[in-house]
PDB file of C-alpha atoms in Angstrom:
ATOM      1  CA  UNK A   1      -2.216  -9.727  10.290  1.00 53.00           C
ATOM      2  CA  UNK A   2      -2.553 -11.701   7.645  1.00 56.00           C
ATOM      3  CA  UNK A   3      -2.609 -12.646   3.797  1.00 59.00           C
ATOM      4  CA  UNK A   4      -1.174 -14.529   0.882  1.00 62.00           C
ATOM      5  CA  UNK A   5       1.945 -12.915   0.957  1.00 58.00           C
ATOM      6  CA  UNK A   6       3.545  -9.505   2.773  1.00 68.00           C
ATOM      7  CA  UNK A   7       6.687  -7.202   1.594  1.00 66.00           C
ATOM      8  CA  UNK A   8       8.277  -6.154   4.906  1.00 68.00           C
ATOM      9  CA  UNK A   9      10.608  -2.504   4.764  1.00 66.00           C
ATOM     10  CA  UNK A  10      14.275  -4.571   5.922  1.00 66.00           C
ATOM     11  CA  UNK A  11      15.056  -0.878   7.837  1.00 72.00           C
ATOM     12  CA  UNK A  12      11.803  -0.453   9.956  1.00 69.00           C
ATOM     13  CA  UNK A  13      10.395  -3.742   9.703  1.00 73.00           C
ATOM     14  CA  UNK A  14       6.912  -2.231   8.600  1.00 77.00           C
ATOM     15  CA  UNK A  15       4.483  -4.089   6.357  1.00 79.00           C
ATOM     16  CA  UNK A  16       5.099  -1.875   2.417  1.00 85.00           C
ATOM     17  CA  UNK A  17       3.206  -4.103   0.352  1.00 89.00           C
ATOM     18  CA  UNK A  18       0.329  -7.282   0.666  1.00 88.00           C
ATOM     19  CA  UNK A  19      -0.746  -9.712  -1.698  1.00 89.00           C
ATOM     20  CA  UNK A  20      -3.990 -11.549  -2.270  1.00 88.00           C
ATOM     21  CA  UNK A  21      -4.097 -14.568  -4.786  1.00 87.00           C
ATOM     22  CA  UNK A  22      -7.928 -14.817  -4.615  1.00 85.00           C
ATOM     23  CA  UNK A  23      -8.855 -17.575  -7.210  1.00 75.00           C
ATOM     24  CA  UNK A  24      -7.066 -19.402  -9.531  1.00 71.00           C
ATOM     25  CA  UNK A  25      -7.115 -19.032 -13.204  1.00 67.00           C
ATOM     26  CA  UNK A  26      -9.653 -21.468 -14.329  1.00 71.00           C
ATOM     27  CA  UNK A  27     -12.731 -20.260 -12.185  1.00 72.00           C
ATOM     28  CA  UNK A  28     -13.551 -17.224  -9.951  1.00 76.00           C
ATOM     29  CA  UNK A  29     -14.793 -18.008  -6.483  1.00 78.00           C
ATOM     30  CA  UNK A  30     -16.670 -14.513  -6.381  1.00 82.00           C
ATOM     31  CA  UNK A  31     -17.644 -14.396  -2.626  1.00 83.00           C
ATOM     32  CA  UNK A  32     -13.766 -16.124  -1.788  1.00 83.00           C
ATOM     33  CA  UNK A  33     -12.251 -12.531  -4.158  1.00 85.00           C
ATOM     34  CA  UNK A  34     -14.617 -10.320  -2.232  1.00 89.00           C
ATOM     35  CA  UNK A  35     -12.779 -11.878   1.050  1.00 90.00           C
ATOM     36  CA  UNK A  36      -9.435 -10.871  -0.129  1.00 90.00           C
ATOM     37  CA  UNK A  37     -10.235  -7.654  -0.971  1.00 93.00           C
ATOM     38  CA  UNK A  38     -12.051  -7.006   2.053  1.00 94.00           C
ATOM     39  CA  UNK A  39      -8.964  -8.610   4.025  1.00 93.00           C
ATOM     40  CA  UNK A  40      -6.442  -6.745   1.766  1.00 94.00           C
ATOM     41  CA  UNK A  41      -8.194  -3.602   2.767  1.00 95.00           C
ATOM     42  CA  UNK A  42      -8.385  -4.137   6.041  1.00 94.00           C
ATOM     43  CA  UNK A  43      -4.590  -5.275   6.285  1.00 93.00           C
ATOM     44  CA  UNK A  44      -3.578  -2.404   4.742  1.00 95.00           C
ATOM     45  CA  UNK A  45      -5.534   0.311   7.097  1.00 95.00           C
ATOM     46  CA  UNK A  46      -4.182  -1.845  10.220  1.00 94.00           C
ATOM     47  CA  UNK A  47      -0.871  -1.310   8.723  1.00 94.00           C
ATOM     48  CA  UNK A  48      -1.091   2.314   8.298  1.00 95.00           C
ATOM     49  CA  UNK A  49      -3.229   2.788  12.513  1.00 94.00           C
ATOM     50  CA  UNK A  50       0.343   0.894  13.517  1.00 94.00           C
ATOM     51  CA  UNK A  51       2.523   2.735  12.208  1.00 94.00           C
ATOM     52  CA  UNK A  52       0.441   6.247  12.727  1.00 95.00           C
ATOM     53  CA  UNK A  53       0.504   4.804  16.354  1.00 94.00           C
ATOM     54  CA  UNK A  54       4.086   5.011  16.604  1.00 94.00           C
ATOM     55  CA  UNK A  55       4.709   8.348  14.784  1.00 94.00           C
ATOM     56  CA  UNK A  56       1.648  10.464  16.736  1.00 95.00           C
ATOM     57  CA  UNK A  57       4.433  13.528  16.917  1.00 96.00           C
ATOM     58  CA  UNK A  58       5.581  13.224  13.200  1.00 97.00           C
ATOM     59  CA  UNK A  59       4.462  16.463  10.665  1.00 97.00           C
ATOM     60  CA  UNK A  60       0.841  14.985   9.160  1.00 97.00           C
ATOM     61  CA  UNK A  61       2.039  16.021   5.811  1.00 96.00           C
ATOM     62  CA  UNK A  62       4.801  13.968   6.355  1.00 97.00           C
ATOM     63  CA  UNK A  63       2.537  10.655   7.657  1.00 96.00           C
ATOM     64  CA  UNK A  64      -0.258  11.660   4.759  1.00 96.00           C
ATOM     65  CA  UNK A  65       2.324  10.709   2.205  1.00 96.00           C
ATOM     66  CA  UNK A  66       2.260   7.424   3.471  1.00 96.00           C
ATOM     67  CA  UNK A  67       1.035   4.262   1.338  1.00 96.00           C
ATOM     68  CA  UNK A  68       0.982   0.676   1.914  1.00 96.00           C
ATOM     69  CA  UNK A  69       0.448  -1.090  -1.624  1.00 97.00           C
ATOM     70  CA  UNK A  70      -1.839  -3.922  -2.656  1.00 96.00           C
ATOM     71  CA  UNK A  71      -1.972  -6.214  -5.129  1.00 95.00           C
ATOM     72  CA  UNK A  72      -4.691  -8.753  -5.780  1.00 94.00           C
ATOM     73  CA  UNK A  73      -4.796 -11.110  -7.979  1.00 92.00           C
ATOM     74  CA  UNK A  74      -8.427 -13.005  -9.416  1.00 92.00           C
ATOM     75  CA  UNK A  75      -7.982 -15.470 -12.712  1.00 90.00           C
ATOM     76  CA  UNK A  76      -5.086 -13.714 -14.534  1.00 91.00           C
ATOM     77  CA  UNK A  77      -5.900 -10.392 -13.332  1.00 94.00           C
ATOM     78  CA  UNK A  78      -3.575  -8.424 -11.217  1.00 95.00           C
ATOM     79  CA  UNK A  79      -4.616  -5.186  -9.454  1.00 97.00           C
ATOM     80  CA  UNK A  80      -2.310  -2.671  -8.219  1.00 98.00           C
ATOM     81  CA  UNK A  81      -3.281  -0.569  -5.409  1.00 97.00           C
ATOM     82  CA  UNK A  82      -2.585   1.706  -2.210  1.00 96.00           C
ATOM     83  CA  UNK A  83      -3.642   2.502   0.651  1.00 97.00           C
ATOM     84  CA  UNK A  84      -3.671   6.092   2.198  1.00 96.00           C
ATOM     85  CA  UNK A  85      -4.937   8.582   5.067  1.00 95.00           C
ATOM     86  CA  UNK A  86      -6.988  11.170   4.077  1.00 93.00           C
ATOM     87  CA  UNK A  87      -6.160  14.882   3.791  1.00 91.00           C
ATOM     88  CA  UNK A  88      -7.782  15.631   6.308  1.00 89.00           C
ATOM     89  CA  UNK A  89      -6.877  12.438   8.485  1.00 88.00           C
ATOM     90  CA  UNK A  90     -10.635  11.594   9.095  1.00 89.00           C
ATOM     91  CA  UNK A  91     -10.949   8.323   6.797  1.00 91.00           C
ATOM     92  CA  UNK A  92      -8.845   6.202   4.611  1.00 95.00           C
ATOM     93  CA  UNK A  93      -8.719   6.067   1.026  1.00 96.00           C
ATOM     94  CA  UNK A  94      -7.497   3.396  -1.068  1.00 97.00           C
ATOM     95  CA  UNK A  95      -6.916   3.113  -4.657  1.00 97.00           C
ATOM     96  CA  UNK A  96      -6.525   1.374  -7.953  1.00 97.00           C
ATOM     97  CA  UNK A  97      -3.171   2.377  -9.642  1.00 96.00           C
ATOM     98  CA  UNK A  98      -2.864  -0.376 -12.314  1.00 96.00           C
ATOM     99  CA  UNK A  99      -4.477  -3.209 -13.267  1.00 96.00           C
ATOM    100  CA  UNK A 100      -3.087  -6.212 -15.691  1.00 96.00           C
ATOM    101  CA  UNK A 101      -3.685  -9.364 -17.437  1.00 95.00           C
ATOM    102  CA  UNK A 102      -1.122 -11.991 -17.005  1.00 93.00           C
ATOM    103  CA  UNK A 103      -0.334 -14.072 -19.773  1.00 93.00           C
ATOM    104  CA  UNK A 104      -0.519 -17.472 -19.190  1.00 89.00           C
ATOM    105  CA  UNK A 105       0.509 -18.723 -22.706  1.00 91.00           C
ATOM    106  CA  UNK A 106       2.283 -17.342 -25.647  1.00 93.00           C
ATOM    107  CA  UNK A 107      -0.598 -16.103 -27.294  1.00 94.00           C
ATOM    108  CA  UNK A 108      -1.542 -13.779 -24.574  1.00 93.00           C
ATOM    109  CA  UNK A 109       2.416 -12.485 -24.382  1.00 94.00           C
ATOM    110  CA  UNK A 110       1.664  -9.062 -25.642  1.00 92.00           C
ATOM    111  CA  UNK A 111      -0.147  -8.396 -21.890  1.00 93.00           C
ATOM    112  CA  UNK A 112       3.075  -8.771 -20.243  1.00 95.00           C
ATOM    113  CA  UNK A 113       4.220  -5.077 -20.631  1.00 96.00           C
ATOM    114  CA  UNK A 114       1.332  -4.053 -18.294  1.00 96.00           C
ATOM    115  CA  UNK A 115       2.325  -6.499 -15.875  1.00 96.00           C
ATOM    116  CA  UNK A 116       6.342  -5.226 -16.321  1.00 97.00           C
ATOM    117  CA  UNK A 117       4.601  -1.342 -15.994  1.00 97.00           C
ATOM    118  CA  UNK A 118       3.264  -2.486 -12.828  1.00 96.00           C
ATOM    119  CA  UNK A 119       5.858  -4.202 -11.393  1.00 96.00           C
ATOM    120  CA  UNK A 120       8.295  -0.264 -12.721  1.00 97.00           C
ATOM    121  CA  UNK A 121       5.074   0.913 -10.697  1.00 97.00           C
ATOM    122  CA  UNK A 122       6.051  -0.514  -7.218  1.00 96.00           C
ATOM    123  CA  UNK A 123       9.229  -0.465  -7.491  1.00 96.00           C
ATOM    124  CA  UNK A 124       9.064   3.436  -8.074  1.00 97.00           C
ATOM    125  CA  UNK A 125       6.581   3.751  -5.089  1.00 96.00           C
ATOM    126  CA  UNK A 126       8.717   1.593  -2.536  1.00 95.00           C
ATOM    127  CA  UNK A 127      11.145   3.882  -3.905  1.00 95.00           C
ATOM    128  CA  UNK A 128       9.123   6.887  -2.732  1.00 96.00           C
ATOM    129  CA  UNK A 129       8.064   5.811   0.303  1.00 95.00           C
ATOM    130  CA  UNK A 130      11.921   5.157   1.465  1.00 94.00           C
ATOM    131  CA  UNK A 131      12.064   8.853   0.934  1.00 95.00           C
ATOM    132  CA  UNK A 132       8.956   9.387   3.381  1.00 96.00           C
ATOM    133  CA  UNK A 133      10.394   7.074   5.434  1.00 94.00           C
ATOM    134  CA  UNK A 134      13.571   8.837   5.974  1.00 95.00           C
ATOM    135  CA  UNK A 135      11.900  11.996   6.632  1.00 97.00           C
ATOM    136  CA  UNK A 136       9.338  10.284   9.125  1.00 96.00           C
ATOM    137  CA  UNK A 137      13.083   9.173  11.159  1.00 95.00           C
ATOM    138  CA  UNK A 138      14.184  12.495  11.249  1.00 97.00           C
ATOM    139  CA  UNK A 139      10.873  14.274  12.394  1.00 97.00           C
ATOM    140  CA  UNK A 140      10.930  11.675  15.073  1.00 96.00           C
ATOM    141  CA  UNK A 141      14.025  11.993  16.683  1.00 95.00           C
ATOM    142  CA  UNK A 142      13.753  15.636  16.169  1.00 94.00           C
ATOM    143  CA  UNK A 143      16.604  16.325  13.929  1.00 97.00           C
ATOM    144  CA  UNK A 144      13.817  18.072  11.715  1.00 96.00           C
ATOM    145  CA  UNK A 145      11.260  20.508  13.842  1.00 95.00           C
ATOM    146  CA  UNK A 146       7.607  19.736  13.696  1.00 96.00           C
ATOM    147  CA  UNK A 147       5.333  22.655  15.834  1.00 95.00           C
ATOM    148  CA  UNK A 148       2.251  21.392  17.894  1.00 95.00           C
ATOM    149  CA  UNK A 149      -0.629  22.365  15.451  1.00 95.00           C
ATOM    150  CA  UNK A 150       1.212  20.033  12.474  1.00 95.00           C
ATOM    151  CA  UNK A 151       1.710  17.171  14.172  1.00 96.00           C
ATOM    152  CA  UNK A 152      -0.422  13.477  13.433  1.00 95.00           C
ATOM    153  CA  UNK A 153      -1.799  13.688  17.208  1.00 94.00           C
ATOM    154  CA  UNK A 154      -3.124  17.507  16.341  1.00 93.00           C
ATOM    155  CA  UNK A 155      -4.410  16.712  13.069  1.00 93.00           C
ATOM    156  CA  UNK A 156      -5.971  13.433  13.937  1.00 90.00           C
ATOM    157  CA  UNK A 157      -7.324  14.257  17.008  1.00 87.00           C
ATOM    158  CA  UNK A 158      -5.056  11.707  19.188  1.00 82.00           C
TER     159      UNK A 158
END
């Protein structure tokens, strides 16, 4: 896997969050930003198939909680989103949370609370997914029950 930059969970040492600086902020390269988000897609899906992989006996609920978090950047636009299984574990789905202008001089400063929200935004969510996380641990070792018919290899067909 790869891409600009990657946010690695320190407990698990699972991929949380990817980064795509696609142009910079003078000129788009269109087909170069269509790349990156292809490739941040795609990065993010792989992400979630490993780790799915390695929980197959884990409560789907549990696993559909799950999000790995993207952010792509184009010119002085940052966009915010996440990547998820389906409910019912057939396709992914991925989707825009926030999106922000950076300000790249003083007269643009009043942009920089979106880019502050955002920043509140994934903080909150890596926040979140230590919670799922946790739960995910404990379904695995089997300190928390999870019966046949819930499980990611019943519900995804594995």
């Amino acid at each position: 896997m790869y891409g600009d930059a990657v946010g690695i969970d320190s407990n698990s040492r699972v991929e949380r969050v990817m980064m795509e600086a696609s142009s910079g902020h003078l000129a788009e390269d269109v087909p170069h930003s269509q790349d990156d988000t292809l490739k941040l897609i795609e990065n993010t899906v792989i992400t979630l198939q490993n780790e799915i992989g390695d929980n197959k006996d884990v409560s789907f609920a549990t696993m559909s909680r799950r999000n790995v978090l993207g952010i792509q950047t184009i010119k002085n636009k940052m966009t915010l989103t996440y990547t998820c299984v389906s409910p019912d574990g057939d396709f992914w789905e991925v989707y825009e949370i926030r999106n922000a202008q950076i300000p790249l001089n003083w007269r643009d400063i009043g942009h920089a609370l979106k880019v502050l929200e955002m920043l509140a935004t994934v903080y909150l969510e890596l926040y979140h997914q230590e919670t799922v996380s946790q739960q995910l641990r404990r379904e695995k070792s089997g300190i928390v029950a999870v019966g046949e018919e819930e499980t990611v290899r019943s519900r995804m067909g594995m």
